[in-house]
Amino acid sequence: MQNILDRILKNLQFERLKNYWDGFKPVAFAVFDDKDIFLFNHPKCKEEPYIKLVKTEEFHACTCILFEEVPIAIVDTTLFDSFEVIYSLLVHESFHVFQHLSGESRYPNEILGFNYPIDFLNIQLRILERKRLFEAFVSTNLIEKQQKINEFITLRDKRIELFPNYVEYENSVETIEGPAFYVEYQALTDISSNKKSVISIYAEQLLDNNLSHINIRSSCYNSGLFICLLLDDISKDWKVEFTISKLNLYHFFKNTYPNYTPIEVNVPKNSEEVSQIINNAKTTKLIAFKNFNKSEGIKLIVSGTIKLVGFDPMNITQLNTQALHLNFLSMKVMNKEYFIKQPVCTTFENNFRDVQLIELFLNQPPIHIDNRLIIENVGEFEGSVISKEPNSIHIVV
């Protein structure tokens, strides 16, 4: 860990960050492992370059959190073998803090993402759209590049016409995550020993038609990145203009590109591939729920009036009126908040956040005292235990 800390202090400097994005400067951040947190640029550090704290449950995954009323970027170093990747993710998450501090307001409605339809025509058009986006980026012939950009815009506009809410969800994710992936890419290229190979990592993700339709949200990160890279070719000052713009990234790109001409685009003859993608997407969801229900341990069911207050949108699988939170969730029951750091299945009716029932598996049996259940690493629930078996327990709160 000391080597990582030393290299962070050497590399994560204002002079570097401002080259990735105009006005981008160091923010508060932390790296951590299984035991310790190392906090940088936070008021708590005072004059020290960083301070060491004991790890708490709020430091989980790679994201942004509010720590002692200060937004900070956090990265779990145990997830990665390479300092280059840790550094690029620190830049990525720090950029999200920078967006927040800059007054960013173009965030996506995550509920739309969970309900994103598996539609045959949308997938057909989206595959071709992503291909044209990449071809526009790699083309060195001006006429060909303009043709590919025109096709990309025409395809995106067609999908907006056919599926307005869901494609606008994509546009919103690209708006937030595209620039973050852009600075991540800049950072990884900057520090990598094999700079030319970096772009291929993101290109593979962009053009993987199967994975791009299993997780719509994460697929938008790469399309957002390549829109940013095309903007580099079009406008020198686009980053400054985009930061203060009210437009999402796609519409900003379309407005900035001076040579757009709508063209006729034929629907690709890829029915067999699309059918397989749809089958894979549905099967992936079914397998996720099947594996969850086969989990070892004691099944805990909590039902009643439950309000979902926090979740990880990157790691949720929804099937009809159930959502499988693979990473963690935060919820409120009778004004008491619970943080559950393990897979949890929620059941709801109309509103994703208004949960009727949660299910999870426990390694240790809960302690049952009168009308209370005390669960290790979760907390205490008060209510009526309506069912208690050797391998399951159900409490109504």
Coordinates of C-alpha atoms in Angstrom, one line a residue:
M1 CA 0.0 0.0 0.0
Q2 CA 2.8 2.4 0.8
N3 CA 4.0 2.2 -2.8
I4 CA 0.5 3.1 -4.0
L5 CA 0.3 6.1 -1.7
D6 CA 3.7 7.4 -2.8
R7 CA 2.8 7.1 -6.5
I8 CA -0.6 8.8 -5.9
L9 CA 1.2 11.8 -4.3
K10 CA 3.6 11.9 -7.2
N11 CA 1.1 11.6 -10.0
L12 CA -2.3 13.0 -8.9
Q13 CA -1.4 16.7 -9.3
F14 CA -3.2 19.7 -10.7
E15 CA -0.8 20.0 -13.6
R16 CA -1.8 16.6 -14.8
L17 CA -5.6 16.9 -14.2
K18 CA -6.0 20.2 -16.0
N19 CA -4.6 18.5 -19.1
Y20 CA -7.4 16.0 -18.9
W21 CA -10.2 18.5 -18.6
D22 CA -10.2 22.3 -18.4
G23 CA -10.5 23.5 -14.8
F24 CA -10.3 19.9 -13.3
K25 CA -8.3 20.0 -10.1
P26 CA -7.7 17.7 -7.2
V27 CA -10.6 17.0 -4.8
A28 CA -10.9 15.1 -1.6
F29 CA -10.4 11.3 -2.1
A30 CA -9.5 8.1 -0.4
V31 CA -8.1 4.7 -1.2
F32 CA -8.6 1.8 1.0
D33 CA -8.1 -1.9 1.5
D34 CA -9.7 -4.5 3.8
K35 CA -8.5 -2.7 7.0
D36 CA -7.4 0.9 6.4
I37 CA -8.5 4.1 4.7
F38 CA -6.0 6.6 3.4
L39 CA -7.7 10.0 3.1
F40 CA -6.3 12.9 0.9
N41 CA -7.2 16.6 0.4
H42 CA -9.9 16.5 3.1
P43 CA -10.3 19.1 5.9
K44 CA -9.7 16.3 8.3
C45 CA -6.2 15.9 7.0
K46 CA -5.2 19.5 8.1
E47 CA -1.6 20.0 7.0
E48 CA -0.8 16.3 6.3
P49 CA -0.7 14.9 2.7
Y50 CA -3.0 12.1 3.9
I51 CA -4.2 10.5 7.1
K52 CA -4.9 6.9 8.0
L53 CA -8.3 5.8 9.3
V54 CA -9.9 2.5 10.3
K55 CA -12.1 1.2 7.5
T56 CA -15.9 1.6 8.0
E57 CA -18.8 0.2 6.0
E58 CA -19.4 3.4 4.0
F59 CA -16.1 2.8 2.2
H60 CA -17.2 0.3 -0.3
A61 CA -16.5 -0.2 -4.0
C62 CA -15.3 2.6 -6.3
T63 CA -17.7 5.6 -6.2
C64 CA -18.3 9.0 -4.5
I65 CA -19.6 9.4 -1.0
L66 CA -20.2 12.2 1.4
F67 CA -17.7 11.9 4.2
E68 CA -18.1 14.3 7.2
E69 CA -20.1 16.6 4.9
V70 CA -17.4 16.7 2.2
P71 CA -17.9 14.8 -1.2
I72 CA -15.0 12.5 -1.8
A73 CA -14.0 10.0 -4.4
I74 CA -13.1 6.5 -3.1
V75 CA -11.3 3.5 -4.7
D76 CA -11.0 0.0 -3.3
T77 CA -7.4 -1.0 -4.1
T78 CA -8.1 -4.7 -3.4
L79 CA -10.0 -4.9 -6.6
F80 CA -7.0 -4.2 -8.9
D81 CA -3.5 -5.4 -9.5
S82 CA -2.2 -2.4 -11.4
F83 CA -1.4 1.1 -10.1
E84 CA -2.2 2.4 -13.6
V85 CA -5.8 1.2 -13.2
I86 CA -6.1 2.5 -9.6
Y87 CA -4.8 5.9 -10.7
S88 CA -7.2 6.1 -13.7
L89 CA -10.2 5.2 -11.5
L90 CA -9.1 7.8 -8.9
V91 CA -9.2 10.3 -11.7
H92 CA -12.6 9.0 -12.9
E93 CA -14.2 9.1 -9.5
S94 CA -12.6 12.5 -8.7
F95 CA -14.1 13.8 -11.8
H96 CA -17.6 12.9 -10.6
V97 CA -16.9 14.9 -7.5
F98 CA -15.7 17.8 -9.7
Q99 CA -19.0 17.5 -11.7
H100 CA -20.9 17.7 -8.4
L101 CA -19.0 20.7 -7.2
S102 CA -19.4 22.4 -10.6
G103 CA -23.2 22.2 -10.2
E104 CA -23.9 19.3 -12.6
S105 CA -27.6 18.6 -12.8
R106 CA -28.0 16.4 -15.9
Y107 CA -28.1 13.1 -14.0
P108 CA -30.1 10.1 -15.4
N109 CA -33.3 8.8 -14.0
E110 CA -32.0 5.4 -12.9
I111 CA -35.4 3.8 -12.7
L112 CA -35.7 4.1 -16.5
G113 CA -32.5 2.0 -16.8
F114 CA -33.9 -0.9 -14.7
N115 CA -37.0 -0.9 -16.9
Y116 CA -35.2 -0.6 -20.2
P117 CA -37.0 -2.8 -22.7
I118 CA -35.4 -5.7 -24.6
D119 CA -36.7 -4.6 -28.0
F120 CA -35.7 -6.2 -31.3
L121 CA -35.6 -3.1 -33.5
N122 CA -33.9 -1.0 -30.9
I123 CA -31.1 -3.5 -30.6
Q124 CA -30.8 -3.7 -34.4
L125 CA -30.4 0.0 -34.7
R126 CA -28.2 0.4 -31.6
I127 CA -25.7 -2.2 -32.8
L128 CA -25.2 -0.3 -36.1
E129 CA -25.2 3.0 -34.3
R130 CA -22.3 2.0 -32.0
K131 CA -20.4 0.6 -35.0
R132 CA -20.8 3.9 -36.9
L133 CA -19.6 5.8 -33.8
F134 CA -16.4 3.8 -33.7
E135 CA -15.9 4.0 -37.4
A136 CA -16.2 7.8 -37.3
F137 CA -13.6 7.9 -34.5
V138 CA -11.0 5.8 -36.4
S139 CA -11.5 7.2 -39.8
T140 CA -8.7 9.4 -41.1
N141 CA -10.5 10.4 -44.3
L142 CA -12.5 13.6 -43.8
I143 CA -15.4 12.7 -46.2
E144 CA -15.7 9.2 -44.7
K145 CA -15.6 10.5 -41.1
Q146 CA -18.4 13.0 -41.9
Q147 CA -20.4 10.2 -43.5
K148 CA -20.0 8.0 -40.5
I149 CA -20.9 10.8 -38.1
N150 CA -24.0 11.6 -40.2
E151 CA -25.1 7.9 -40.0
F152 CA -24.5 7.8 -36.2
I153 CA -26.6 10.9 -35.7
T154 CA -29.4 9.7 -38.0
L155 CA -29.5 6.4 -36.2
R156 CA -29.6 8.0 -32.7
D157 CA -32.3 10.4 -33.8
K158 CA -34.3 7.5 -35.2
R159 CA -34.1 5.7 -31.9
I160 CA -35.0 8.8 -29.9
E161 CA -38.2 9.0 -32.1
L162 CA -39.1 5.4 -31.5
F163 CA -38.0 5.0 -27.9
P164 CA -37.8 8.6 -26.5
N165 CA -37.7 7.9 -22.7
Y166 CA -35.2 5.1 -22.9
V167 CA -32.8 6.7 -25.4
E168 CA -32.9 9.9 -23.4
Y169 CA -31.8 7.7 -20.4
E170 CA -28.9 6.6 -22.5
N171 CA -28.1 10.2 -23.4
S172 CA -28.2 11.2 -19.7
V173 CA -25.8 8.3 -18.7
E174 CA -23.5 9.3 -21.5
T175 CA -23.6 12.9 -20.2
I176 CA -22.3 12.0 -16.7
E177 CA -20.2 8.9 -17.4
G178 CA -18.9 9.8 -20.9
P179 CA -16.7 12.6 -19.6
A180 CA -15.6 10.6 -16.6
F181 CA -14.6 7.8 -18.9
Y182 CA -12.9 10.4 -21.1
V183 CA -10.6 11.6 -18.2
E184 CA -10.1 8.0 -17.1
Y185 CA -8.9 7.2 -20.6
Q186 CA -6.7 10.3 -20.6
A187 CA -5.2 9.3 -17.3
L188 CA -4.6 5.7 -18.3
T189 CA -3.0 6.7 -21.5
D190 CA -0.9 9.3 -19.7
I191 CA 0.6 6.8 -17.2
S192 CA 0.5 3.6 -19.2
S193 CA 3.7 2.0 -20.5
N194 CA 1.8 0.8 -23.6
K195 CA -0.1 3.9 -24.6
K196 CA -1.3 2.7 -28.0
S197 CA -3.1 -0.3 -26.6
V198 CA -5.3 1.7 -24.1
I199 CA -8.0 2.7 -26.7
S200 CA -8.5 -1.0 -27.7
I201 CA -9.8 -1.8 -24.2
Y202 CA -12.6 0.8 -24.6
A203 CA -13.2 -0.1 -28.2
E204 CA -13.8 -3.8 -27.4
Q205 CA -16.4 -2.8 -24.8
L206 CA -18.1 -0.4 -27.2
L207 CA -18.4 -3.1 -29.9
D208 CA -19.3 -6.1 -27.8
N209 CA -22.9 -6.4 -29.0
N210 CA -23.9 -9.0 -26.4
L211 CA -22.6 -7.3 -23.3
S212 CA -23.8 -3.9 -24.6
H213 CA -27.4 -5.1 -24.2
I214 CA -27.1 -7.1 -21.0
N215 CA -26.0 -4.0 -19.1
I216 CA -27.4 -0.9 -20.8
R217 CA -26.0 1.6 -18.2
S218 CA -22.4 0.5 -18.4
S219 CA -22.6 0.3 -22.2
C220 CA -23.3 4.0 -22.3
Y221 CA -20.0 4.8 -20.6
N222 CA -18.1 3.8 -23.7
S223 CA -20.4 5.4 -26.2
G224 CA -20.1 8.6 -24.1
L225 CA -16.3 8.3 -24.2
F226 CA -16.2 8.0 -28.0
I227 CA -18.6 11.0 -28.4
C228 CA -16.1 13.0 -26.3
L229 CA -13.2 11.8 -28.4
L230 CA -15.0 12.9 -31.6
L231 CA -15.6 16.3 -30.0
D232 CA -11.9 16.6 -29.6
D233 CA -11.7 16.5 -33.5
I234 CA -14.5 19.1 -33.9
S235 CA -13.9 21.8 -31.3
K236 CA -10.9 22.9 -29.3
D237 CA -12.9 24.5 -26.5
W238 CA -15.8 22.0 -26.3
K239 CA -15.0 20.9 -22.7
V240 CA -15.5 24.4 -21.3
E241 CA -18.6 24.9 -23.3
F242 CA -20.1 21.6 -22.4
T243 CA -19.5 22.1 -18.6
I244 CA -21.8 25.2 -18.7
S245 CA -24.2 23.8 -21.2
K246 CA -27.7 22.5 -20.3
L247 CA -27.7 20.0 -23.2
N248 CA -26.9 16.4 -22.7
L249 CA -23.7 15.1 -24.3
Y250 CA -25.3 13.7 -27.5
H251 CA -27.3 16.9 -28.3
F252 CA -24.3 19.0 -27.5
F253 CA -22.3 16.9 -29.9
K254 CA -25.0 17.2 -32.6
N255 CA -25.2 21.0 -32.1
T256 CA -21.4 21.3 -32.2
Y257 CA -20.9 19.2 -35.3
P258 CA -21.3 21.7 -38.2
N259 CA -21.8 19.3 -41.2
Y260 CA -24.8 17.1 -40.2
T261 CA -27.0 16.0 -43.0
P262 CA -29.7 13.4 -42.4
I263 CA -29.2 10.3 -44.5
E264 CA -31.2 7.2 -45.2
V265 CA -30.0 4.2 -43.2
N266 CA -31.1 0.7 -43.8
V267 CA -32.0 -1.6 -40.9
P268 CA -29.2 -4.2 -40.8
K269 CA -29.9 -7.8 -41.6
N270 CA -28.7 -9.2 -38.3
S271 CA -31.9 -10.9 -37.1
E272 CA -30.1 -14.1 -36.0
E273 CA -27.6 -12.1 -33.9
V274 CA -30.3 -9.9 -32.3
S275 CA -32.4 -12.9 -31.4
Q276 CA -29.4 -14.5 -29.7
I277 CA -28.7 -11.2 -27.8
I278 CA -32.3 -11.1 -26.6
N279 CA -32.1 -14.7 -25.5
N280 CA -28.8 -14.1 -23.7
A281 CA -30.2 -11.0 -22.0
K282 CA -33.3 -12.8 -20.7
T283 CA -31.3 -15.9 -19.7
T284 CA -28.7 -13.8 -17.8
K285 CA -31.5 -12.2 -15.7
L286 CA -33.1 -15.6 -15.0
I287 CA -29.7 -17.2 -14.0
A288 CA -29.0 -14.3 -11.7
F289 CA -32.2 -14.8 -9.7
K290 CA -31.8 -18.6 -9.8
N291 CA -28.3 -18.4 -8.4
F292 CA -29.5 -16.0 -5.7
N293 CA -32.2 -18.3 -4.6
K294 CA -29.7 -21.2 -4.4
S295 CA -27.5 -19.2 -2.0
E296 CA -26.3 -20.9 1.1
G297 CA -27.4 -19.8 4.6
I298 CA -30.6 -18.9 6.4
K299 CA -33.1 -17.0 4.2
L300 CA -34.4 -13.8 5.9
I301 CA -37.6 -12.3 4.6
V302 CA -38.6 -8.8 5.8
S303 CA -41.9 -7.5 4.6
G304 CA -43.9 -4.3 5.3
T305 CA -43.4 -0.6 4.4
I306 CA -39.8 -0.3 3.3
K307 CA -38.3 2.7 1.5
L308 CA -35.2 2.2 -0.7
V309 CA -32.9 5.2 -0.1
G310 CA -29.6 4.0 -1.7
F311 CA -28.5 1.5 -4.3
D312 CA -25.7 0.8 -6.8
P313 CA -27.3 1.3 -10.3
M314 CA -24.4 -0.6 -11.9
N315 CA -25.1 -3.8 -10.1
I316 CA -28.9 -4.3 -10.2
T317 CA -30.8 -6.9 -12.2
Q318 CA -34.5 -6.3 -12.5
L319 CA -37.1 -9.0 -13.5
N320 CA -40.7 -7.8 -13.6
T321 CA -41.4 -6.5 -10.1
Q322 CA -38.3 -7.9 -8.4
A323 CA -34.8 -6.3 -8.3
L324 CA -31.7 -8.1 -7.4
H325 CA -29.2 -5.8 -5.7
L326 CA -25.9 -7.6 -6.2
N327 CA -23.7 -5.3 -4.3
F328 CA -25.5 -3.4 -1.5
L329 CA -28.6 -1.3 -0.7
S330 CA -29.7 1.2 1.9
M331 CA -33.3 1.3 3.1
K332 CA -35.5 2.9 5.7
V333 CA -38.0 1.1 8.0
M334 CA -40.0 3.3 10.4
N335 CA -37.4 6.1 10.0
K336 CA -34.6 3.8 10.9
E337 CA -31.9 3.3 8.2
Y338 CA -30.2 0.0 7.3
F339 CA -27.2 -0.6 5.1
I340 CA -26.9 -4.2 3.8
K341 CA -23.6 -5.0 2.1
Q342 CA -24.5 -8.3 0.3
P343 CA -26.9 -9.5 -2.4
V344 CA -30.5 -8.6 -1.6
C345 CA -33.7 -9.2 -3.6
T346 CA -36.5 -6.6 -3.3
T347 CA -40.1 -7.0 -4.4
F348 CA -42.2 -3.9 -5.3
E349 CA -45.4 -3.0 -7.0
N350 CA -45.4 0.2 -8.9
N351 CA -42.5 2.3 -7.5
F352 CA -39.0 0.7 -7.5
R353 CA -38.2 2.6 -4.3
D354 CA -41.4 1.6 -2.4
V355 CA -40.5 -2.0 -1.4
Q356 CA -42.9 -4.5 0.0
L357 CA -40.5 -7.3 0.8
I358 CA -36.7 -8.0 0.9
E359 CA -34.9 -11.3 0.9
L360 CA -31.3 -12.1 1.8
F361 CA -29.3 -15.0 3.1
L362 CA -27.6 -15.0 6.5
N363 CA -24.4 -16.9 7.5
Q364 CA -25.5 -16.8 11.2
P365 CA -29.1 -17.2 12.5
P366 CA -30.6 -14.0 13.8
I367 CA -31.1 -13.5 17.5
H368 CA -34.8 -13.6 18.2
I369 CA -35.9 -11.7 21.4
D370 CA -39.7 -11.2 21.8
N371 CA -40.8 -9.2 18.8
R372 CA -37.2 -8.3 17.7
L373 CA -34.7 -9.8 15.3
I374 CA -31.1 -8.9 15.7
I375 CA -29.1 -9.6 12.5
E376 CA -25.3 -9.5 12.5
N377 CA -23.9 -6.7 10.2
V378 CA -27.4 -5.5 9.4
G379 CA -29.1 -4.3 12.6
E380 CA -32.3 -4.9 14.5
F381 CA -35.8 -5.3 13.1
E382 CA -38.9 -4.9 15.3
G383 CA -42.2 -6.5 14.2
S384 CA -44.1 -9.8 14.1
V385 CA -42.2 -13.0 13.3
I386 CA -44.8 -14.9 11.2
S387 CA -42.7 -17.8 10.1
K388 CA -39.6 -19.5 11.6
E389 CA -38.0 -22.6 10.1
P390 CA -34.5 -24.0 10.4
N391 CA -33.5 -22.4 7.1
S392 CA -35.8 -19.4 6.9
I393 CA -37.4 -16.7 9.0
H394 CA -40.0 -14.1 8.1
I395 CA -40.7 -10.9 10.0
V396 CA -43.3 -8.3 9.2
V397 CA -42.3 -4.8 10.2

